[in-house]
């Protein structure tokens, strides 16, 4: 029974992928909105232009072990003691929190290349 559960896990994970990407830089509209939110808020000031870290942690590494709920909590409520402000007062962030997660998860997974993105199919 345990073997069947292990074999089913990859399919479940594939279904849970929050982004769609083609050729590394063409993404679905929601993920593109997440990238645009990243850019508009200049998150690279702390997390680096390629999410490799600067004053703040490397998101390409930390997103690997961060659940979607923990991500939402961290971004919206902040970690003020560690220098991460809260963004729950930003309409753009609140409206795009799942899209931002999708973008950063795609970067962390290595599926989305660093740099400029465009919408797939356009």
N, CA and C atoms as an extended XYZ file, in Angstrom:
366
Properties=species:S:1:pos:R:3:atomname:S:1:resname:S:1:resid:I:1 pbc="F F F"
N         0.826       -1.202        0.000 N   UNK     1
C         0.000        0.000        0.000 CA  UNK     1
C         0.864        1.257        0.000 C   UNK     1
N         1.942        1.268        0.764 N   UNK     2
C         2.816        2.434        0.804 CA  UNK     2
C         3.432        2.703       -0.566 C   UNK     2
N         3.762        1.643       -1.299 N   UNK     3
C         4.347        1.809       -2.618 CA  UNK     3
C         3.374        2.515       -3.557 C   UNK     3
N         2.121        2.159       -3.496 N   UNK     4
C         1.110        2.795       -4.345 CA  UNK     4
C         0.988        4.286       -4.019 C   UNK     4
N         1.083        4.610       -2.734 N   UNK     5
C         0.990        6.005       -2.346 CA  UNK     5
C         2.190        6.788       -2.887 C   UNK     5
N         3.366        6.194       -2.828 N   UNK     6
C         4.562        6.871       -3.338 CA  UNK     6
C         4.470        7.064       -4.846 C   UNK     6
N         3.945        6.073       -5.529 N   UNK     7
C         3.839        6.179       -6.974 CA  UNK     7
C         2.794        7.209       -7.381 C   UNK     7
N         1.798        7.420       -6.558 N   UNK     8
C         0.749        8.380       -6.881 CA  UNK     8
C         1.196        9.812       -6.610 C   UNK     8
N         2.163        9.988       -5.732 N   UNK     9
C         2.584       11.329       -5.335 CA  UNK     9
C         3.058       12.193       -6.505 C   UNK     9
N         3.916       11.704       -7.435 N   UNK    10
C         4.347       12.577       -8.520 CA  UNK    10
C         3.195       13.103       -9.371 C   UNK    10
N         2.203       12.290       -9.625 N   UNK    11
C         1.054       12.747      -10.408 CA  UNK    11
C         0.305       13.841       -9.659 C   UNK    11
N         0.166       13.668       -8.349 N   UNK    12
C        -0.521       14.680       -7.552 CA  UNK    12
C         0.266       15.986       -7.562 C   UNK    12
N         1.586       15.890       -7.465 N   UNK    13
C         2.411       17.090       -7.498 CA  UNK    13
C         2.327       17.786       -8.852 C   UNK    13
N         2.314       17.009       -9.920 N   UNK    14
C         2.223       17.600      -11.259 CA  UNK    14
C         0.922       18.377      -11.414 C   UNK    14
N        -0.156       17.834      -10.858 N   UNK    15
C        -1.440       18.515      -10.939 CA  UNK    15
C        -1.438       19.805      -10.131 C   UNK    15
N        -0.591       19.879       -9.111 N   UNK    16
C        -0.567       21.035       -8.231 CA  UNK    16
C         0.362       22.143       -8.721 C   UNK    16
N         1.050       21.954       -9.836 N   UNK    17
C         1.952       22.972      -10.344 CA  UNK    17
C         1.156       24.250      -10.624 C   UNK    17
N         1.529       25.345       -9.965 N   UNK    18
C         0.715       26.559      -10.065 CA  UNK    18
C         1.007       27.430      -11.282 C   UNK    18
N         1.876       26.990      -12.162 N   UNK    19
C         2.259       27.797      -13.319 CA  UNK    19
C         2.319       26.925      -14.556 C   UNK    19
N         2.256       27.575      -15.708 N   UNK    20
C         2.481       26.913      -16.994 CA  UNK    20
C         3.570       27.702      -17.697 C   UNK    20
N         4.537       26.993      -18.273 N   UNK    21
C         5.667       27.661      -18.903 CA  UNK    21
C         6.082       26.916      -20.158 C   UNK    21
N         6.460       27.670      -21.174 N   UNK    22
C         6.956       27.127      -22.439 CA  UNK    22
C         8.278       27.830      -22.739 C   UNK    22
N         9.277       27.067      -23.084 N   UNK    23
C        10.583       27.611      -23.468 CA  UNK    23
C        11.217       28.500      -22.397 C   UNK    23
N        10.841       28.319      -21.159 N   UNK    24
C        11.477       29.027      -20.060 CA  UNK    24
C        11.032       30.451      -19.818 C   UNK    24
N        10.463       31.114      -20.829 N   UNK    25
C        10.087       32.515      -20.625 CA  UNK    25
C         8.687       32.880      -21.119 C   UNK    25
N         7.930       31.896      -21.544 N   UNK    26
C         6.540       32.140      -21.942 CA  UNK    26
C         5.655       31.441      -20.912 C   UNK    26
N         4.848       32.234      -20.228 N   UNK    27
C         4.063       31.722      -19.109 CA  UNK    27
C         2.585       32.053      -19.267 C   UNK    27
N         1.776       31.389      -18.463 N   UNK    28
C         0.337       31.665      -18.462 CA  UNK    28
C         0.091       33.078      -17.919 C   UNK    28
N        -1.097       33.592      -18.174 N   UNK    29
C        -1.439       34.982      -17.818 CA  UNK    29
C        -1.320       35.244      -16.320 C   UNK    29
N        -1.691       34.282      -15.484 N   UNK    30
C        -1.636       34.483      -14.043 CA  UNK    30
C        -0.185       34.586      -13.561 C   UNK    30
N         0.667       33.707      -14.065 N   UNK    31
C         2.079       33.747      -13.682 CA  UNK    31
C         2.720       35.042      -14.174 C   UNK    31
N         2.332       35.486      -15.345 N   UNK    32
C         2.829       36.760      -15.868 CA  UNK    32
C         2.421       37.905      -14.938 C   UNK    32
N         1.214       37.862      -14.414 N   UNK    33
C         0.769       38.880      -13.452 CA  UNK    33
C         1.611       38.831      -12.182 C   UNK    33
N         1.999       37.634      -11.773 N   UNK    34
C         2.878       37.491      -10.616 CA  UNK    34
C         4.236       38.119      -10.867 C   UNK    34
N         4.788       37.879      -12.055 N   UNK    35
C         6.069       38.479      -12.433 CA  UNK    35
C         5.959       40.008      -12.468 C   UNK    35
N         4.866       40.496      -13.016 N   UNK    36
C         4.662       41.952      -13.084 CA  UNK    36
C         4.550       42.559      -11.686 C   UNK    36
N         3.925       41.834      -10.772 N   UNK    37
C         3.837       42.287       -9.383 CA  UNK    37
C         5.227       42.340       -8.771 C   UNK    37
N         6.022       41.294       -8.981 N   UNK    38
C         7.408       41.250       -8.517 CA  UNK    38
C         8.157       42.504       -8.992 C   UNK    38
N         8.019       42.786      -10.277 N   UNK    39
C         8.732       43.915      -10.879 CA  UNK    39
C         8.212       45.255      -10.336 C   UNK    39
N         6.906       45.408      -10.246 N   UNK    40
C         6.312       46.672       -9.811 CA  UNK    40
C         6.714       47.028       -8.385 C   UNK    40
N         6.859       46.029       -7.549 N   UNK    41
C         7.211       46.288       -6.151 CA  UNK    41
C         8.713       46.293       -5.910 C   UNK    41
N         9.486       46.062       -6.975 N   UNK    42
C        10.954       46.081       -6.894 CA  UNK    42
C        11.478       45.126       -5.821 C   UNK    42
N        10.938       43.941       -5.793 N   UNK    43
C        11.346       42.927       -4.810 CA  UNK    43
C        12.817       42.542       -4.961 C   UNK    43
N        13.357       42.791       -6.159 N   UNK    44
C        14.758       42.449       -6.404 CA  UNK    44
C        15.703       43.278       -5.546 C   UNK    44
N        15.245       44.389       -5.013 N   UNK    45
C        16.107       45.199       -4.138 CA  UNK    45
C        16.620       44.369       -2.967 C   UNK    45
N        15.793       43.492       -2.456 N   UNK    46
C        16.199       42.661       -1.317 CA  UNK    46
C        16.506       41.220       -1.709 C   UNK    46
N        15.788       40.701       -2.700 N   UNK    47
C        15.909       39.277       -3.034 CA  UNK    47
C        16.750       39.007       -4.279 C   UNK    47
N        17.292       40.048       -4.907 N   UNK    48
C        18.137       39.878       -6.075 CA  UNK    48
C        17.330       39.795       -7.359 C   UNK    48
N        17.941       40.248       -8.438 N   UNK    49
C        17.258       40.309       -9.737 CA  UNK    49
C        16.839       38.931      -10.233 C   UNK    49
N        17.588       37.907       -9.842 N   UNK    50
C        17.258       36.539      -10.266 CA  UNK    50
C        16.816       35.697       -9.070 C   UNK    50
N        16.345       36.366       -8.042 N   UNK    51
C        15.865       35.739       -6.816 CA  UNK    51
C        16.965       34.951       -6.113 C   UNK    51
N        18.236       35.339       -6.359 N   UNK    52
C        19.384       34.633       -5.806 CA  UNK    52
C        19.773       35.134       -4.413 C   UNK    52
N        19.066       36.131       -3.932 N   UNK    53
C        19.323       36.672       -2.605 CA  UNK    53
C        20.210       37.895       -2.654 C   UNK    53
N        20.043       38.752       -1.702 N   UNK    54
C        20.855       39.948       -1.516 CA  UNK    54
C        20.760       40.237       -0.020 C   UNK    54
N        20.084       41.301        0.363 N   UNK    55
C        19.821       41.558        1.773 CA  UNK    55
C        18.841       40.505        2.299 C   UNK    55
N        17.869       40.144        1.459 N   UNK    56
C        16.897       39.111        1.801 CA  UNK    56
C        17.366       37.762        1.276 C   UNK    56
N        16.679       36.704        1.672 N   UNK    57
C        17.105       35.359        1.276 CA  UNK    57
C        16.912       35.069       -0.216 C   UNK    57
N        17.638       34.067       -0.678 N   UNK    58
C        17.496       33.578       -2.050 CA  UNK    58
C        16.172       32.831       -2.146 C   UNK    58
N        15.255       33.372       -2.902 N   UNK    59
C        13.938       32.746       -3.015 CA  UNK    59
C        13.974       31.483       -3.856 C   UNK    59
N        14.937       31.373       -4.754 N   UNK    60
C        15.045       30.142       -5.539 CA  UNK    60
C        15.311       28.963       -4.612 C   UNK    60
N        15.966       29.190       -3.496 N   UNK    61
C        16.220       28.121       -2.525 CA  UNK    61
C        15.076       28.014       -1.512 C   UNK    61
N        14.669       29.130       -0.927 N   UNK    62
C        13.686       29.056        0.161 CA  UNK    62
C        12.297       28.641       -0.307 C   UNK    62
N        11.959       28.895       -1.570 N   UNK    63
C        10.640       28.489       -2.065 CA  UNK    63
C        10.509       26.974       -2.174 C   UNK    63
N        11.615       26.263       -2.212 N   UNK    64
C        11.566       24.803       -2.311 CA  UNK    64
C        10.900       24.166       -1.093 C   UNK    64
N        11.071       24.769        0.072 N   UNK    65
C        10.508       24.198        1.284 CA  UNK    65
C         9.393       25.009        1.903 C   UNK    65
N         8.907       26.010        1.192 N   UNK    66
C         7.888       26.900        1.726 CA  UNK    66
C         6.524       26.543        1.150 C   UNK    66
N         5.577       26.238        2.009 N   UNK    67
C         4.225       25.928        1.534 CA  UNK    67
C         3.565       27.196        1.006 C   UNK    67
N         2.525       27.017        0.232 N   UNK    68
C         1.804       28.170       -0.305 CA  UNK    68
C         1.231       29.016        0.832 C   UNK    68
N         0.719       28.369        1.859 N   UNK    69
C         0.152       29.108        2.990 CA  UNK    69
C         1.222       29.883        3.741 C   UNK    69
N         2.404       29.270        3.942 N   UNK    70
C         3.500       29.979        4.606 CA  UNK    70
C         3.983       31.154        3.750 C   UNK    70
N         4.013       30.965        2.436 N   UNK    71
C         4.382       32.049        1.529 CA  UNK    71
C         3.414       33.217        1.687 C   UNK    71
N         2.120       32.910        1.635 N   UNK    72
C         1.096       33.946        1.764 CA  UNK    72
C         1.262       34.703        3.083 C   UNK    72
N         1.453       33.949        4.150 N   UNK    73
C         1.610       34.563        5.476 CA  UNK    73
C         2.847       35.461        5.510 C   UNK    73
N         3.956       34.968        4.986 N   UNK    74
C         5.200       35.736        5.001 CA  UNK    74
C         5.065       37.034        4.225 C   UNK    74
N         4.502       36.967        3.033 N   UNK    75
C         4.391       38.169        2.199 CA  UNK    75
C         3.349       39.131        2.762 C   UNK    75
N         2.212       38.625        3.137 N   UNK    76
C         1.138       39.507        3.588 CA  UNK    76
C         1.369       40.055        4.991 C   UNK    76
N         1.900       39.233        5.898 N   UNK    77
C         2.110       39.682        7.276 CA  UNK    77
C         3.542       40.145        7.534 C   UNK    77
N         4.460       39.759        6.652 N   UNK    78
C         5.849       40.151        6.787 CA  UNK    78
C         6.585       39.346        7.861 C   UNK    78
N         7.860       39.600        7.928 N   UNK    79
C         8.736       39.100        8.994 CA  UNK    79
C         9.575       40.300        9.410 C   UNK    79
N         8.914       41.212       10.072 N   UNK    80
C         9.497       42.504       10.379 CA  UNK    80
C        10.813       42.353       11.137 C   UNK    80
N        10.897       41.371       12.030 N   UNK    81
C        12.124       41.165       12.800 CA  UNK    81
C        13.306       40.773       11.916 C   UNK    81
N        13.024       40.288       10.709 N   UNK    82
C        14.077       39.896        9.764 CA  UNK    82
C        14.187       40.879        8.596 C   UNK    82
N        13.425       41.967        8.666 N   UNK    83
C        13.517       42.999        7.630 CA  UNK    83
C        12.506       42.869        6.502 C   UNK    83
N        11.629       41.877        6.567 N   UNK    84
C        10.614       41.681        5.525 CA  UNK    84
C         9.349       42.445        5.907 C   UNK    84
N         9.016       43.505        5.156 N   UNK    85
C         7.798       44.254        5.479 CA  UNK    85
C         6.545       43.458        5.122 C   UNK    85
N         5.440       43.870        5.704 N   UNK    86
C         4.164       43.255        5.337 CA  UNK    86
C         3.607       43.968        4.110 C   UNK    86
N         2.940       43.196        3.256 N   UNK    87
C         2.365       43.752        2.033 CA  UNK    87
C         0.850       43.589        1.991 C   UNK    87
N         0.229       43.367        3.137 N   UNK    88
C        -1.216       43.201        3.151 CA  UNK    88
C        -1.960       44.499        2.862 C   UNK    88
N        -1.252       45.608        2.870 N   UNK    89
C        -1.858       46.890        2.525 CA  UNK    89
C        -1.717       47.241        1.051 C   UNK    89
N        -1.056       46.386        0.284 N   UNK    90
C        -0.874       46.629       -1.140 CA  UNK    90
C        -1.939       45.874       -1.930 C   UNK    90
N        -2.826       46.605       -2.570 N   UNK    91
C        -3.881       45.964       -3.363 CA  UNK    91
C        -3.278       45.068       -4.437 C   UNK    91
N        -2.200       45.522       -5.081 N   UNK    92
C        -1.584       44.722       -6.140 CA  UNK    92
C        -1.091       43.380       -5.591 C   UNK    92
N        -0.475       43.396       -4.431 N   UNK    93
C         0.012       42.147       -3.844 CA  UNK    93
C        -1.156       41.266       -3.418 C   UNK    93
N        -2.099       41.835       -2.712 N   UNK    94
C        -3.258       41.053       -2.243 CA  UNK    94
C        -3.978       40.412       -3.428 C   UNK    94
N        -4.184       41.176       -4.492 N   UNK    95
C        -4.895       40.667       -5.668 CA  UNK    95
C        -4.086       39.630       -6.445 C   UNK    95
N        -2.766       39.650       -6.291 N   UNK    96
C        -1.896       38.778       -7.085 CA  UNK    96
C        -1.053       37.818       -6.251 C   UNK    96
N        -1.406       37.595       -5.006 N   UNK    97
C        -0.561       36.780       -4.130 CA  UNK    97
C        -0.369       35.367       -4.688 C   UNK    97
N        -1.418       34.759       -5.218 N   UNK    98
C        -1.280       33.410       -5.787 CA  UNK    98
C        -0.474       33.444       -7.090 C   UNK    98
N        -0.606       34.518       -7.849 N   UNK    99
C         0.170       34.672       -9.084 CA  UNK    99
C         1.651       34.885       -8.774 C   UNK    99
N         1.932       35.656       -7.733 N   UNK   100
C         3.308       35.872       -7.298 CA  UNK   100
C         3.915       34.553       -6.828 C   UNK   100
N         3.137       33.789       -6.093 N   UNK   101
C         3.605       32.466       -5.657 CA  UNK   101
C         3.925       31.597       -6.872 C   UNK   101
N         3.054       31.595       -7.861 N   UNK   102
C         3.272       30.778       -9.065 CA  UNK   102
C         4.566       31.176       -9.757 C   UNK   102
N         4.799       32.471       -9.911 N   UNK   103
C         6.030       32.938      -10.557 CA  UNK   103
C         7.266       32.484       -9.775 C   UNK   103
N         7.263       32.730       -8.481 N   UNK   104
C         8.446       32.385       -7.681 CA  UNK   104
C         8.630       30.879       -7.565 C   UNK   104
N         7.553       30.140       -7.536 N   UNK   105
C         7.650       28.674       -7.502 CA  UNK   105
C         8.254       28.176       -8.817 C   UNK   105
N         7.845       28.742       -9.922 N   UNK   106
C         8.410       28.374      -11.217 CA  UNK   106
C         9.889       28.691      -11.310 C   UNK   106
N        10.303       29.817      -10.726 N   UNK   107
C        11.732       30.153      -10.681 CA  UNK   107
C        12.473       29.165       -9.799 C   UNK   107
N        11.911       28.851       -8.656 N   UNK   108
C        12.542       27.918       -7.725 CA  UNK   108
C        12.665       26.524       -8.326 C   UNK   108
N        11.656       26.114       -9.070 N   UNK   109
C        11.666       24.790       -9.707 CA  UNK   109
C        12.620       24.739      -10.903 C   UNK   109
N        13.085       25.902      -11.355 N   UNK   110
C        13.969       25.955      -12.515 CA  UNK   110
C        13.228       25.912      -13.841 C   UNK   110
N        11.909       25.990      -13.793 N   UNK   111
C        11.104       25.929      -15.016 CA  UNK   111
C        11.034       27.280      -15.717 C   UNK   111
N        11.061       28.360      -14.931 N   UNK   112
C        10.982       29.704      -15.490 CA  UNK   112
C        12.380       30.321      -15.439 C   UNK   112
N        12.841       30.768      -16.584 N   UNK   113
C        14.169       31.372      -16.691 CA  UNK   113
C        14.141       32.780      -16.097 C   UNK   113
N        15.291       33.263      -15.610 N   UNK   114
C        15.336       34.643      -15.152 CA  UNK   114
C        15.208       35.595      -16.323 C   UNK   114
N        14.759       36.798      -16.032 N   UNK   115
C        14.644       37.810      -17.082 CA  UNK   115
C        13.205       38.096      -17.454 C   UNK   115
N        13.057       38.740      -18.578 N   UNK   116
C        11.743       39.187      -19.056 CA  UNK   116
C        10.880       37.999      -19.479 C   UNK   116
N         9.615       38.066      -19.104 N   UNK   117
C         8.654       37.034      -19.472 CA  UNK   117
C         7.629       37.592      -20.443 C   UNK   117
N         6.974       36.683      -21.138 N   UNK   118
C         5.861       37.061      -21.998 CA  UNK   118
C         4.772       36.007      -21.854 C   UNK   118
N         3.579       36.385      -22.255 N   UNK   119
C         2.462       35.458      -22.147 CA  UNK   119
C         2.557       34.398      -23.231 C   UNK   119
N         2.393       33.152      -22.851 N   UNK   120
C         2.417       32.042      -23.797 CA  UNK   120
C         1.270       32.197      -24.787 C   UNK   120
N         1.525       31.872      -26.027 N   UNK   121
C         0.492       31.934      -27.046 CA  UNK   121
C         0.288       33.307      -27.653 C   UNK   121
N         1.090       34.268      -27.266 N   UNK   122
C         0.918       35.626      -27.819 CA  UNK   122
C         2.150       36.012      -28.589 C   UNK   122
